Amino acid sequence: MTTLTLAKAINEGLRTAMEDDTKVLIMGEDVGKLGGVFRVTDGLQKDFGESRVIDTPLAESGIIGTAIGLALRGYRPVCEIQFDGFVFPAADQIITQLAKMPLRSLGKLRLPVVVRIPFGGGIGAVEHHSESPEAYFTHTAGLRVVACSNPVDGFHMIQQAIRCDDPVIFFEPKRRYWDKADVEKGASPMPFDRGQVVRTGTDVTVLAYGPMVKTCLEAATAVADERSIEVIDLRSLNPLDTELIYQSVRKTGRCVVAHEAPVYSGLGAEVVARITEACFYNLEAPVLRVGGFSTPYPPSRLEDHYLPDLDRVLDAVDRTFAF
């Protein structure tokens, strides 16, 4: 066991992947000498050289386009998008090329590209630095989309994403980068396209991913004497581990879905629709959603009011018992 922050756990996972396969490359803005703005790639260029940890120009579309070419030549590029809001210049390459080329070639061409995106708020950043763009990519067929929430998953899931032959969008909750946990590096990880029950319960199911997992666990602890809340970390956003979700909802009869992104057309809408279709006769109440408001992400002084917190999660839980 080694105690690691989430940022360091991802760093160690990248290091392990690079040691295991010389075709693994890291590329992005300031990932080399600086080690990334969150220091997730700290020390990797020093140890593996500038040909494998590449400081790129400030051109997200160029980063992804170059990675596609490298993948076609047998490499496994890991691209860092410095902040979530910077991914949109790269959207054309991701959506029209990266996601579609394997099917366009009838599977003859594989694109094992990982796009790392620090996402979410809570760090007091300026505009374009606190977005939650996951729904854009879960809606894009051809992409795997995953989100880690803790150091254990950060260490293992980044390696699984790199080994995957499909393009992977890898979301990292930036306000959890400094959270610590014991990581057993030699452990056999669970598949990275599966969710995980992180707290068992019997009264209501709360589904979350990324930065909201910790918030939901804190909410469950706060009312443990009154409510038995089961918390599930979705981990994989596309594909969804629907069987795990259904099993839990059929047991509890109630469900709340929480994410930082705006509620309107967020990933929670898809989750609610699937639960309603598959578990309608097991539900004791409508499935409720907790999320951000349908506004652009606010200035840092207001983000505490914007971000879903423990009280908003528990309010939704209480409302499910009003039916």
PDB file of N, CA and C in Angstrom, residues 186-280:
ATOM      1  N   GLY A 186      -0.219  -3.379  -6.955  1.00  0.00           N
ATOM      2  CA  GLY A 186      -0.232  -4.711  -7.547  1.00  0.00           C
ATOM      3  C   GLY A 186      -1.588  -5.376  -7.555  1.00  0.00           C
ATOM      4  N   ALA A 187      -2.619  -4.675  -7.099  1.00  0.00           N
ATOM      5  CA  ALA A 187      -3.955  -5.272  -7.032  1.00  0.00           C
ATOM      6  C   ALA A 187      -4.531  -5.450  -8.430  1.00  0.00           C
ATOM      7  N   SER A 188      -5.447  -6.411  -8.543  1.00  0.00           N
ATOM      8  CA  SER A 188      -6.151  -6.623  -9.811  1.00  0.00           C
ATOM      9  C   SER A 188      -7.351  -5.678  -9.852  1.00  0.00           C
ATOM     10  N   PRO A 189      -7.359  -4.705 -10.748  1.00  0.00           N
ATOM     11  CA  PRO A 189      -8.459  -3.736 -10.769  1.00  0.00           C
ATOM     12  C   PRO A 189      -9.724  -4.318 -11.376  1.00  0.00           C
ATOM     13  N   MET A 190     -10.851  -3.753 -10.996  1.00  0.00           N
ATOM     14  CA  MET A 190     -12.097  -4.130 -11.642  1.00  0.00           C
ATOM     15  C   MET A 190     -12.123  -3.545 -13.049  1.00  0.00           C
ATOM     16  N   PRO A 191     -12.931  -4.102 -13.956  1.00  0.00           N
ATOM     17  CA  PRO A 191     -13.003  -3.552 -15.312  1.00  0.00           C
ATOM     18  C   PRO A 191     -13.377  -2.074 -15.279  1.00  0.00           C
ATOM     19  N   PHE A 192     -12.789  -1.287 -16.177  1.00  0.00           N
ATOM     20  CA  PHE A 192     -13.032   0.148 -16.094  1.00  0.00           C
ATOM     21  C   PHE A 192     -14.331   0.576 -16.769  1.00  0.00           C
ATOM     22  N   ASP A 193     -15.087  -0.387 -17.308  1.00  0.00           N
ATOM     23  CA  ASP A 193     -16.415  -0.071 -17.828  1.00  0.00           C
ATOM     24  C   ASP A 193     -17.512  -0.521 -16.877  1.00  0.00           C
ATOM     25  N   ARG A 194     -17.175  -0.661 -15.604  1.00  0.00           N
ATOM     26  CA  ARG A 194     -18.149  -1.072 -14.584  1.00  0.00           C
ATOM     27  C   ARG A 194     -18.238  -0.015 -13.496  1.00  0.00           C
ATOM     28  N   GLY A 195     -19.439   0.121 -12.926  1.00  0.00           N
ATOM     29  CA  GLY A 195     -19.631   0.975 -11.774  1.00  0.00           C
ATOM     30  C   GLY A 195     -19.281   0.238 -10.498  1.00  0.00           C
ATOM     31  N   GLN A 196     -19.336   0.951  -9.377  1.00  0.00           N
ATOM     32  CA  GLN A 196     -18.960   0.348  -8.101  1.00  0.00           C
ATOM     33  C   GLN A 196     -19.842   0.893  -6.981  1.00  0.00           C
ATOM     34  N   VAL A 197     -20.355  -0.017  -6.167  1.00  0.00           N
ATOM     35  CA  VAL A 197     -21.066   0.391  -4.957  1.00  0.00           C
ATOM     36  C   VAL A 197     -20.015   0.817  -3.932  1.00  0.00           C
ATOM     37  N   VAL A 198     -19.990   2.095  -3.585  1.00  0.00           N
ATOM     38  CA  VAL A 198     -18.982   2.590  -2.650  1.00  0.00           C
ATOM     39  C   VAL A 198     -19.554   2.743  -1.236  1.00  0.00           C
ATOM     40  N   ARG A 199     -20.856   2.610  -1.102  1.00  0.00           N
ATOM     41  CA  ARG A 199     -21.487   2.562   0.219  1.00  0.00           C
ATOM     42  C   ARG A 199     -22.811   1.830   0.039  1.00  0.00           C
ATOM     43  N   THR A 200     -23.031   0.791   0.821  1.00  0.00           N
ATOM     44  CA  THR A 200     -24.259   0.027   0.699  1.00  0.00           C
ATOM     45  C   THR A 200     -25.376   0.671   1.513  1.00  0.00           C
ATOM     46  N   GLY A 201     -26.590   0.474   1.060  1.00  0.00           N
ATOM     47  CA  GLY A 201     -27.749   1.022   1.750  1.00  0.00           C
ATOM     48  C   GLY A 201     -29.020   0.348   1.266  1.00  0.00           C
ATOM     49  N   THR A 202     -30.127   0.653   1.915  1.00  0.00           N
ATOM     50  CA  THR A 202     -31.383  -0.025   1.600  1.00  0.00           C
ATOM     51  C   THR A 202     -32.544   0.912   1.284  1.00  0.00           C
ATOM     52  N   ASP A 203     -32.419   2.200   1.612  1.00  0.00           N
ATOM     53  CA  ASP A 203     -33.561   3.114   1.490  1.00  0.00           C
ATOM     54  C   ASP A 203     -33.618   3.854   0.155  1.00  0.00           C
ATOM     55  N   VAL A 204     -32.480   4.261  -0.362  1.00  0.00           N
ATOM     56  CA  VAL A 204     -32.436   5.055  -1.589  1.00  0.00           C
ATOM     57  C   VAL A 204     -31.070   4.890  -2.240  1.00  0.00           C
ATOM     58  N   THR A 205     -31.070   4.872  -3.561  1.00  0.00           N
ATOM     59  CA  THR A 205     -29.828   4.793  -4.337  1.00  0.00           C
ATOM     60  C   THR A 205     -29.428   6.188  -4.792  1.00  0.00           C
ATOM     61  N   VAL A 206     -28.180   6.557  -4.575  1.00  0.00           N
ATOM     62  CA  VAL A 206     -27.649   7.819  -5.084  1.00  0.00           C
ATOM     63  C   VAL A 206     -26.531   7.489  -6.067  1.00  0.00           C
ATOM     64  N   LEU A 207     -26.682   7.967  -7.302  1.00  0.00           N
ATOM     65  CA  LEU A 207     -25.720   7.710  -8.368  1.00  0.00           C
ATOM     66  C   LEU A 207     -24.910   8.967  -8.623  1.00  0.00           C
ATOM     67  N   ALA A 208     -23.592   8.817  -8.726  1.00  0.00           N
ATOM     68  CA  ALA A 208     -22.717   9.970  -8.946  1.00  0.00           C
ATOM     69  C   ALA A 208     -21.471   9.503  -9.677  1.00  0.00           C
ATOM     70  N   TYR A 209     -20.637  10.468 -10.046  1.00  0.00           N
ATOM     71  CA  TYR A 209     -19.349  10.167 -10.663  1.00  0.00           C
ATOM     72  C   TYR A 209     -18.438  11.361 -10.469  1.00  0.00           C
ATOM     73  N   GLY A 210     -17.143  11.139 -10.634  1.00  0.00           N
ATOM     74  CA  GLY A 210     -16.183  12.224 -10.545  1.00  0.00           C
ATOM     75  C   GLY A 210     -16.242  12.958  -9.224  1.00  0.00           C
ATOM     76  N   PRO A 211     -16.298  14.292  -9.248  1.00  0.00           N
ATOM     77  CA  PRO A 211     -16.205  15.072  -8.009  1.00  0.00           C
ATOM     78  C   PRO A 211     -17.380  14.896  -7.067  1.00  0.00           C
ATOM     79  N   MET A 212     -18.543  14.470  -7.591  1.00  0.00           N
ATOM     80  CA  MET A 212     -19.742  14.373  -6.748  1.00  0.00           C
ATOM     81  C   MET A 212     -19.785  13.114  -5.899  1.00  0.00           C
ATOM     82  N   VAL A 213     -18.920  12.149  -6.170  1.00  0.00           N
ATOM     83  CA  VAL A 213     -18.941  10.916  -5.377  1.00  0.00           C
ATOM     84  C   VAL A 213     -18.630  11.223  -3.916  1.00  0.00           C
ATOM     85  N   LYS A 214     -17.604  12.007  -3.672  1.00  0.00           N
ATOM     86  CA  LYS A 214     -17.244  12.360  -2.299  1.00  0.00           C
ATOM     87  C   LYS A 214     -18.369  13.132  -1.619  1.00  0.00           C
ATOM     88  N   THR A 215     -18.985  14.058  -2.323  1.00  0.00           N
ATOM     89  CA  THR A 215     -20.093  14.834  -1.769  1.00  0.00           C
ATOM     90  C   THR A 215     -21.245  13.923  -1.372  1.00  0.00           C
ATOM     91  N   CYS A 216     -21.560  12.953  -2.208  1.00  0.00           N
ATOM     92  CA  CYS A 216     -22.669  12.040  -1.921  1.00  0.00           C
ATOM     93  C   CYS A 216     -22.338  11.098  -0.762  1.00  0.00           C
ATOM     94  N   LEU A 217     -21.086  10.695  -0.663  1.00  0.00           N
ATOM     95  CA  LEU A 217     -20.683   9.875   0.486  1.00  0.00           C
ATOM     96  C   LEU A 217     -20.800  10.676   1.779  1.00  0.00           C
ATOM     97  N   GLU A 218     -20.428  11.946   1.737  1.00  0.00           N
ATOM     98  CA  GLU A 218     -20.569  12.799   2.919  1.00  0.00           C
ATOM     99  C   GLU A 218     -22.038  12.974   3.284  1.00  0.00           C
ATOM    100  N   ALA A 219     -22.890  13.090   2.284  1.00  0.00           N
ATOM    101  CA  ALA A 219     -24.323  13.208   2.545  1.00  0.00           C
ATOM    102  C   ALA A 219     -24.866  11.943   3.194  1.00  0.00           C
ATOM    103  N   ALA A 220     -24.446  10.792   2.703  1.00  0.00           N
ATOM    104  CA  ALA A 220     -24.911   9.528   3.275  1.00  0.00           C
ATOM    105  C   ALA A 220     -24.468   9.377   4.714  1.00  0.00           C
ATOM    106  N   THR A 221     -23.246   9.798   5.012  1.00  0.00           N
ATOM    107  CA  THR A 221     -22.745   9.727   6.385  1.00  0.00           C
ATOM    108  C   THR A 221     -23.504  10.668   7.304  1.00  0.00           C
ATOM    109  N   ALA A 222     -23.851  11.848   6.798  1.00  0.00           N
ATOM    110  CA  ALA A 222     -24.514  12.856   7.625  1.00  0.00           C
ATOM    111  C   ALA A 222     -25.878  12.420   8.121  1.00  0.00           C
ATOM    112  N   VAL A 223     -26.564  11.573   7.372  1.00  0.00           N
ATOM    113  CA  VAL A 223     -27.928  11.153   7.769  1.00  0.00           C
ATOM    114  C   VAL A 223     -27.995   9.657   8.024  1.00  0.00           C
ATOM    115  N   ALA A 224     -26.864   9.055   8.360  1.00  0.00           N
ATOM    116  CA  ALA A 224     -26.813   7.601   8.526  1.00  0.00           C
ATOM    117  C   ALA A 224     -27.784   7.096   9.584  1.00  0.00           C
ATOM    118  N   ASP A 225     -28.095   7.908  10.590  1.00  0.00           N
ATOM    119  CA  ASP A 225     -29.021   7.493  11.642  1.00  0.00           C
ATOM    120  C   ASP A 225     -30.470   7.543  11.180  1.00  0.00           C
ATOM    121  N   GLU A 226     -30.741   8.227  10.068  1.00  0.00           N
ATOM    122  CA  GLU A 226     -32.123   8.393   9.599  1.00  0.00           C
ATOM    123  C   GLU A 226     -32.393   7.655   8.296  1.00  0.00           C
ATOM    124  N   ARG A 227     -31.442   7.675   7.390  1.00  0.00           N
ATOM    125  CA  ARG A 227     -31.614   7.071   6.077  1.00  0.00           C
ATOM    126  C   ARG A 227     -30.452   6.137   5.775  1.00  0.00           C
ATOM    127  N   SER A 228     -30.752   5.043   5.105  1.00  0.00           N
ATOM    128  CA  SER A 228     -29.714   4.130   4.642  1.00  0.00           C
ATOM    129  C   SER A 228     -29.527   4.368   3.143  1.00  0.00           C
ATOM    130  N   ILE A 229     -28.490   5.138   2.808  1.00  0.00           N
ATOM    131  CA  ILE A 229     -28.273   5.561   1.421  1.00  0.00           C
ATOM    132  C   ILE A 229     -27.206   4.694   0.774  1.00  0.00           C
ATOM    133  N   GLU A 230     -27.554   4.126  -0.367  1.00  0.00           N
ATOM    134  CA  GLU A 230     -26.570   3.376  -1.164  1.00  0.00           C
ATOM    135  C   GLU A 230     -25.978   4.315  -2.202  1.00  0.00           C
ATOM    136  N   VAL A 231     -24.656   4.447  -2.211  1.00  0.00           N
ATOM    137  CA  VAL A 231     -23.966   5.344  -3.138  1.00  0.00           C
ATOM    138  C   VAL A 231     -23.217   4.515  -4.170  1.00  0.00           C
ATOM    139  N   ILE A 232     -23.466   4.811  -5.436  1.00  0.00           N
ATOM    140  CA  ILE A 232     -22.796   4.124  -6.531  1.00  0.00           C
ATOM    141  C   ILE A 232     -21.963   5.130  -7.314  1.00  0.00           C
ATOM    142  N   ASP A 233     -20.699   4.802  -7.503  1.00  0.00           N
ATOM    143  CA  ASP A 233     -19.800   5.559  -8.364  1.00  0.00           C
ATOM    144  C   ASP A 233     -19.931   4.956  -9.768  1.00  0.00           C
ATOM    145  N   LEU A 234     -20.489   5.702 -10.707  1.00  0.00           N
ATOM    146  CA  LEU A 234     -20.729   5.163 -12.039  1.00  0.00           C
ATOM    147  C   LEU A 234     -19.436   4.785 -12.751  1.00  0.00           C
ATOM    148  N   ARG A 235     -18.358   5.572 -12.565  1.00  0.00           N
ATOM    149  CA  ARG A 235     -17.044   5.328 -13.145  1.00  0.00           C
ATOM    150  C   ARG A 235     -17.065   5.365 -14.676  1.00  0.00           C
ATOM    151  N   SER A 236     -17.830   4.506 -15.302  1.00  0.00           N
ATOM    152  CA  SER A 236     -17.954   4.490 -16.753  1.00  0.00           C
ATOM    153  C   SER A 236     -19.245   5.216 -17.138  1.00  0.00           C
ATOM    154  N   LEU A 237     -19.108   6.276 -17.937  1.00  0.00           N
ATOM    155  CA  LEU A 237     -20.276   7.062 -18.348  1.00  0.00           C
ATOM    156  C   LEU A 237     -20.812   6.609 -19.696  1.00  0.00           C
ATOM    157  N   ASN A 238     -19.956   6.069 -20.516  1.00  0.00           N
ATOM    158  CA  ASN A 238     -20.380   5.425 -21.754  1.00  0.00           C
ATOM    159  C   ASN A 238     -19.357   4.350 -22.102  1.00  0.00           C
ATOM    160  N   PRO A 239     -19.721   3.066 -21.975  1.00  0.00           N
ATOM    161  CA  PRO A 239     -21.059   2.572 -21.658  1.00  0.00           C
ATOM    162  C   PRO A 239     -21.385   2.683 -20.172  1.00  0.00           C
ATOM    163  N   LEU A 240     -22.681   2.735 -19.866  1.00  0.00           N
ATOM    164  CA  LEU A 240     -23.141   2.722 -18.480  1.00  0.00           C
ATOM    165  C   LEU A 240     -23.252   1.288 -17.984  1.00  0.00           C
ATOM    166  N   ASP A 241     -22.947   1.086 -16.729  1.00  0.00           N
ATOM    167  CA  ASP A 241     -23.130  -0.231 -16.102  1.00  0.00           C
ATOM    168  C   ASP A 241     -24.580  -0.311 -15.620  1.00  0.00           C
ATOM    169  N   THR A 242     -25.478  -0.511 -16.560  1.00  0.00           N
ATOM    170  CA  THR A 242     -26.904  -0.442 -16.235  1.00  0.00           C
ATOM    171  C   THR A 242     -27.348  -1.560 -15.295  1.00  0.00           C
ATOM    172  N   GLU A 243     -26.763  -2.726 -15.406  1.00  0.00           N
ATOM    173  CA  GLU A 243     -27.198  -3.827 -14.556  1.00  0.00           C
ATOM    174  C   GLU A 243     -26.943  -3.519 -13.074  1.00  0.00           C
ATOM    175  N   LEU A 244     -25.799  -2.919 -12.770  1.00  0.00           N
ATOM    176  CA  LEU A 244     -25.518  -2.532 -11.388  1.00  0.00           C
ATOM    177  C   LEU A 244     -26.527  -1.485 -10.922  1.00  0.00           C
ATOM    178  N   ILE A 245     -26.825  -0.516 -11.775  1.00  0.00           N
ATOM    179  CA  ILE A 245     -27.792   0.524 -11.424  1.00  0.00           C
ATOM    180  C   ILE A 245     -29.159  -0.096 -11.166  1.00  0.00           C
ATOM    181  N   TYR A 246     -29.608  -0.942 -12.081  1.00  0.00           N
ATOM    182  CA  TYR A 246     -30.944  -1.541 -11.936  1.00  0.00           C
ATOM    183  C   TYR A 246     -31.038  -2.398 -10.686  1.00  0.00           C
ATOM    184  N   GLN A 247     -29.992  -3.163 -10.421  1.00  0.00           N
ATOM    185  CA  GLN A 247     -29.998  -4.028  -9.234  1.00  0.00           C
ATOM    186  C   GLN A 247     -30.193  -3.205  -7.971  1.00  0.00           C
ATOM    187  N   SER A 248     -29.507  -2.088  -7.878  1.00  0.00           N
ATOM    188  CA  SER A 248     -29.610  -1.249  -6.692  1.00  0.00           C
ATOM    189  C   SER A 248     -30.976  -0.594  -6.599  1.00  0.00           C
ATOM    190  N   VAL A 249     -31.475  -0.051  -7.713  1.00  0.00           N
ATOM    191  CA  VAL A 249     -32.765   0.649  -7.694  1.00  0.00           C
ATOM    192  C   VAL A 249     -33.898  -0.324  -7.399  1.00  0.00           C
ATOM    193  N   ARG A 250     -33.821  -1.527  -7.905  1.00  0.00           N
ATOM    194  CA  ARG A 250     -34.862  -2.518  -7.603  1.00  0.00           C
ATOM    195  C   ARG A 250     -34.868  -2.884  -6.133  1.00  0.00           C
ATOM    196  N   LYS A 251     -33.720  -2.764  -5.490  1.00  0.00           N
ATOM    197  CA  LYS A 251     -33.628  -3.045  -4.051  1.00  0.00           C
ATOM    198  C   LYS A 251     -34.185  -1.900  -3.221  1.00  0.00           C
ATOM    199  N   THR A 252     -33.816  -0.665  -3.564  1.00  0.00           N
ATOM    200  CA  THR A 252     -34.189   0.482  -2.728  1.00  0.00           C
ATOM    201  C   THR A 252     -35.526   1.110  -3.111  1.00  0.00           C
ATOM    202  N   GLY A 253     -35.870   1.068  -4.383  1.00  0.00           N
ATOM    203  CA  GLY A 253     -37.123   1.654  -4.843  1.00  0.00           C
ATOM    204  C   GLY A 253     -37.083   3.162  -5.040  1.00  0.00           C
ATOM    205  N   ARG A 254     -35.978   3.780  -4.715  1.00  0.00           N
ATOM    206  CA  ARG A 254     -35.833   5.231  -4.849  1.00  0.00           C
ATOM    207  C   ARG A 254     -34.438   5.542  -5.394  1.00  0.00           C
ATOM    208  N   CYS A 255     -34.333   6.681  -6.112  1.00  0.00           N
ATOM    209  CA  CYS A 255     -33.039   6.989  -6.728  1.00  0.00           C
ATOM    210  C   CYS A 255     -32.880   8.490  -6.935  1.00  0.00           C
ATOM    211  N   VAL A 256     -31.644   8.953  -6.715  1.00  0.00           N
ATOM    212  CA  VAL A 256     -31.236  10.322  -6.998  1.00  0.00           C
ATOM    213  C   VAL A 256     -29.960  10.255  -7.829  1.00  0.00           C
ATOM    214  N   VAL A 257     -29.888  11.057  -8.884  1.00  0.00           N
ATOM    215  CA  VAL A 257     -28.698  11.129  -9.730  1.00  0.00           C
ATOM    216  C   VAL A 257     -28.068  12.507  -9.549  1.00  0.00           C
ATOM    217  N   ALA A 258     -26.766  12.542  -9.253  1.00  0.00           N
ATOM    218  CA  ALA A 258     -26.101  13.810  -8.960  1.00  0.00           C
ATOM    219  C   ALA A 258     -24.884  14.012  -9.846  1.00  0.00           C
ATOM    220  N   HIS A 259     -24.774  15.201 -10.425  1.00  0.00           N
ATOM    221  CA  HIS A 259     -23.553  15.596 -11.146  1.00  0.00           C
ATOM    222  C   HIS A 259     -23.420  17.109 -11.106  1.00  0.00           C
ATOM    223  N   GLU A 260     -22.210  17.609 -11.369  1.00  0.00           N
ATOM    224  CA  GLU A 260     -21.964  19.048 -11.353  1.00  0.00           C
ATOM    225  C   GLU A 260     -22.526  19.749 -12.576  1.00  0.00           C
ATOM    226  N   ALA A 261     -22.610  19.066 -13.689  1.00  0.00           N
ATOM    227  CA  ALA A 261     -23.094  19.671 -14.932  1.00  0.00           C
ATOM    228  C   ALA A 261     -24.536  20.131 -14.769  1.00  0.00           C
ATOM    229  N   PRO A 262     -24.974  21.107 -15.569  1.00  0.00           N
ATOM    230  CA  PRO A 262     -26.372  21.527 -15.495  1.00  0.00           C
ATOM    231  C   PRO A 262     -27.321  20.349 -15.637  1.00  0.00           C
ATOM    232  N   VAL A 263     -28.432  20.418 -14.911  1.00  0.00           N
ATOM    233  CA  VAL A 263     -29.412  19.330 -14.939  1.00  0.00           C
ATOM    234  C   VAL A 263     -30.002  19.167 -16.330  1.00  0.00           C
ATOM    235  N   TYR A 264     -30.313  20.271 -16.987  1.00  0.00           N
ATOM    236  CA  TYR A 264     -30.989  20.202 -18.290  1.00  0.00           C
ATOM    237  C   TYR A 264     -30.111  19.514 -19.327  1.00  0.00           C
ATOM    238  N   SER A 265     -30.588  18.414 -19.866  1.00  0.00           N
ATOM    239  CA  SER A 265     -29.888  17.626 -20.887  1.00  0.00           C
ATOM    240  C   SER A 265     -28.552  17.075 -20.402  1.00  0.00           C
ATOM    241  N   GLY A 266     -28.354  17.006 -19.096  1.00  0.00           N
ATOM    242  CA  GLY A 266     -27.140  16.409 -18.559  1.00  0.00           C
ATOM    243  C   GLY A 266     -27.179  14.896 -18.652  1.00  0.00           C
ATOM    244  N   LEU A 267     -26.074  14.239 -18.286  1.00  0.00           N
ATOM    245  CA  LEU A 267     -26.027  12.785 -18.335  1.00  0.00           C
ATOM    246  C   LEU A 267     -27.105  12.172 -17.443  1.00  0.00           C
ATOM    247  N   GLY A 268     -27.473  12.864 -16.369  1.00  0.00           N
ATOM    248  CA  GLY A 268     -28.506  12.342 -15.478  1.00  0.00           C
ATOM    249  C   GLY A 268     -29.818  12.081 -16.184  1.00  0.00           C
ATOM    250  N   ALA A 269     -30.122  12.848 -17.227  1.00  0.00           N
ATOM    251  CA  ALA A 269     -31.369  12.636 -17.956  1.00  0.00           C
ATOM    252  C   ALA A 269     -31.397  11.262 -18.616  1.00  0.00           C
ATOM    253  N   GLU A 270     -30.273  10.845 -19.194  1.00  0.00           N
ATOM    254  CA  GLU A 270     -30.185   9.525 -19.800  1.00  0.00           C
ATOM    255  C   GLU A 270     -30.304   8.432 -18.746  1.00  0.00           C
ATOM    256  N   VAL A 271     -29.635   8.634 -17.612  1.00  0.00           N
ATOM    257  CA  VAL A 271     -29.698   7.643 -16.533  1.00  0.00           C
ATOM    258  C   VAL A 271     -31.125   7.496 -16.024  1.00  0.00           C
ATOM    259  N   VAL A 272     -31.813   8.614 -15.817  1.00  0.00           N
ATOM    260  CA  VAL A 272     -33.195   8.574 -15.330  1.00  0.00           C
ATOM    261  C   VAL A 272     -34.092   7.862 -16.332  1.00  0.00           C
ATOM    262  N   ALA A 273     -33.919   8.157 -17.619  1.00  0.00           N
ATOM    263  CA  ALA A 273     -34.752   7.521 -18.641  1.00  0.00           C
ATOM    264  C   ALA A 273     -34.579   6.006 -18.636  1.00  0.00           C
ATOM    265  N   ARG A 274     -33.340   5.563 -18.509  1.00  0.00           N
ATOM    266  CA  ARG A 274     -33.089   4.111 -18.516  1.00  0.00           C
ATOM    267  C   ARG A 274     -33.666   3.442 -17.278  1.00  0.00           C
ATOM    268  N   ILE A 275     -33.526   4.086 -16.130  1.00  0.00           N
ATOM    269  CA  ILE A 275     -34.085   3.526 -14.895  1.00  0.00           C
ATOM    270  C   ILE A 275     -35.599   3.441 -14.995  1.00  0.00           C
ATOM    271  N   THR A 276     -36.225   4.481 -15.530  1.00  0.00           N
ATOM    272  CA  THR A 276     -37.679   4.501 -15.652  1.00  0.00           C
ATOM    273  C   THR A 276     -38.167   3.397 -16.574  1.00  0.00           C
ATOM    274  N   GLU A 277     -37.434   3.158 -17.653  1.00  0.00           N
ATOM    275  CA  GLU A 277     -37.824   2.105 -18.590  1.00  0.00           C
ATOM    276  C   GLU A 277     -37.668   0.711 -17.983  1.00  0.00           C
ATOM    277  N   ALA A 278     -36.591   0.497 -17.243  1.00  0.00           N
ATOM    278  CA  ALA A 278     -36.262  -0.861 -16.774  1.00  0.00           C
ATOM    279  C   ALA A 278     -36.808  -1.175 -15.392  1.00  0.00           C
ATOM    280  N   CYS A 279     -37.051  -0.140 -14.575  1.00  0.00           N
ATOM    281  CA  CYS A 279     -37.407  -0.385 -13.167  1.00  0.00           C
ATOM    282  C   CYS A 279     -38.715   0.289 -12.774  1.00  0.00           C
ATOM    283  N   PHE A 280     -39.565   0.580 -13.741  1.00  0.00           N
ATOM    284  CA  PHE A 280     -40.774   1.365 -13.466  1.00  0.00           C
ATOM    285  C   PHE A 280     -41.599   0.787 -12.317  1.00  0.00           C
TER     286      PHE A 280
END
